[in-house]
C-alpha cells in the first residue's frame, strides 16, 4: 500500500500532471461561476479533451473540473443571487444578504475556505475508507455484481426525481440504450438497424454531451438571454480572519462529515448535502431565526457539505463501481474509457491507479482553494456574462468535442438527437442521471445476469441463496417502492386529520 501511494504521489506531482490538474480546476471554477452552465456540463464538454491525454493525466484534469465547478457556483450565489450550480442553492439564503450588506468579500472568503476544507476532508475519508470497503467487496461474484448494479440504478432513480415513475422510465431508457450493438455472449445484432456505426453500441461521449450540454444550450435559447445583475462592490482581501475561522470551524467540520456521508450514498448529490447541512446548522444554532438574513455559518455549512461530496461520491465509485452522483457517473465513463474498471478488483490489480485518483483529489482541492482566493475578483466579473454569448460557445464545444474523439460525423448526429430528446424529457421533468446510469451499468447488469443464470442452469433462486445479493436486491426494491407507500400513508393520515378537524 505504501509503495503504491508513494508511486501515485510521484506520478501526480510531475509538472505536466500538476499543470493539467490546475487547468482543470481553473476551468471548473469558471464553469461553476457561469449561470446556465453546470458542473455536469463542464465535465461532459471537457471529457473528449481529457481522453486525448495518455495515462492518468486526463483523469486528473477531470478531477480538477469536478472540484472547481462545485465551488464556482457559490460566487454567483453570493454576488448576484443566482446559484451557478444546484449545489449552491442554499448558499444564496445567507450569502446574498451578506453581499447586500457590503460584506461580499467576507462571504466569498468563508465560501472558499469551507469549500477547500470540505474537499480535503472528504479526500482523507476516501483514503481511509475505500481500501476497507474494497476488502469486503472482494467476496463479490456475478450474482452480487448484478444485484449491485440493480441497487445503484434504483438509488439514482428514486433520489433524482420527485416522480418515481418518471425516474424508472429514465432508467429503462438508459438500459435500452445499453442493449444496442452486439450481444457479448451470443454475438447477435440488437437494434442496429443494419448500421455498422451501431454495431459497437451507443457511444458514451456523444450521449453525455447531448444529455447535459447540448440540451442546456437549447434551454438557454428557449428561455431567452439572461443578463445577470452586476455586483457593485469591489472585492478585496477575501481570506477569512482567524476570528472568523474559529467561529465557523464547528460548522465546517460538521458539514464536511454530513457531505462525505451523503456523498457516499449512491444516488444522492450536492443539493441534498448542502440543504441537509444548512438545516442542521440552523437547527443546532442558538439563534436560528437569524438564518436567511446574512449569517456567515449559513454560507460555510452548504459550501463545506457540497464540496465534501467530491470525495464521498468517489467511495462507492472506486470500491463498487457505483457512482455517487451524476458527476461521478461521468467520471465512471471516463475511467472505463481509459481502461480503468472501478470495483473491488481495482484495489488489488491496479492499486497505484486508485491512489493516483485519491492523491489527485487532494491536489485538485488545494488548487481550487488557491484559484479561489487569488482569482475571486476575476471570476466575479465573469459571472456577469450574458447567456447570449455563452450559448454559442457551448454549442461549438459540443460539436468539436463530440467529433474530436473518434472523428466520426455520426457521433455529432447522435449527440444532436440525444440533446433534443433530453431537452423535451427535462421539460417533462424526467431526470437525466438514471439514463446515464442505465447506459453505463446496463452492460454490467446484463453480463452478470447471464453468467449467474449459466451457473445456476437458469434458476433464479440463486439470488435467494446469496445473502449479500439478496440484501442488495431487497434494498433496491425498497428504494423504489417504499417512498410511494410512505407518501400514501402520510396522505391518508392527513385526510383523517382534516376530517377530525372539520368535525
Short mmCIF file of C-alpha atoms in Angstrom, two decimals, residues 90-95 97 101 247-248 251 254-255 274-275 277-302:
data_model
loop_
_atom_site.label_atom_id
_atom_site.label_comp_id
_atom_site.label_asym_id
_atom_site.label_seq_id
_atom_site.Cartn_x
_atom_site.Cartn_y
_atom_site.Cartn_z
CA UNK A 90 -28.65 27.02 -0.09
CA UNK A 91 -25.70 29.44 -0.19
CA UNK A 92 -27.97 32.11 -1.63
CA UNK A 93 -30.02 32.33 1.58
CA UNK A 94 -27.28 33.99 3.63
CA UNK A 95 -24.59 34.72 1.04
CA UNK A 97 -27.84 39.16 2.15
CA UNK A 101 -24.72 44.50 3.45
CA UNK A 247 -16.30 30.89 14.68
CA UNK A 248 -17.19 28.76 11.64
CA UNK A 251 -19.99 24.27 11.36
CA UNK A 254 -19.93 19.02 10.96
CA UNK A 255 -21.00 19.91 7.42
CA UNK A 274 -26.00 21.35 1.11
CA UNK A 275 -29.62 21.60 2.29
CA UNK A 277 -26.00 20.70 6.29
CA UNK A 278 -27.76 24.09 6.21
CA UNK A 279 -30.80 22.75 8.07
CA UNK A 280 -28.67 21.00 10.69
CA UNK A 281 -26.60 24.13 11.26
CA UNK A 282 -29.74 26.19 11.66
CA UNK A 283 -31.31 23.60 13.97
CA UNK A 284 -28.30 23.49 16.32
CA UNK A 285 -27.74 27.25 16.38
CA UNK A 286 -28.79 29.35 19.38
CA UNK A 287 -30.42 31.92 17.09
CA UNK A 288 -31.99 30.02 14.16
CA UNK A 289 -34.28 32.95 13.37
CA UNK A 290 -31.23 34.92 12.14
CA UNK A 291 -30.55 32.49 9.29
CA UNK A 292 -31.55 33.95 5.95
CA UNK A 293 -30.54 37.45 7.00
CA UNK A 294 -26.78 37.13 6.47
CA UNK A 295 -25.31 34.60 8.92
CA UNK A 296 -21.78 33.55 8.00
CA UNK A 297 -22.49 29.99 9.20
CA UNK A 298 -25.25 29.84 6.57
CA UNK A 299 -22.56 30.21 3.90
CA UNK A 300 -20.00 27.88 5.48
CA UNK A 301 -22.39 24.95 6.03
CA UNK A 302 -23.63 24.31 2.46
#
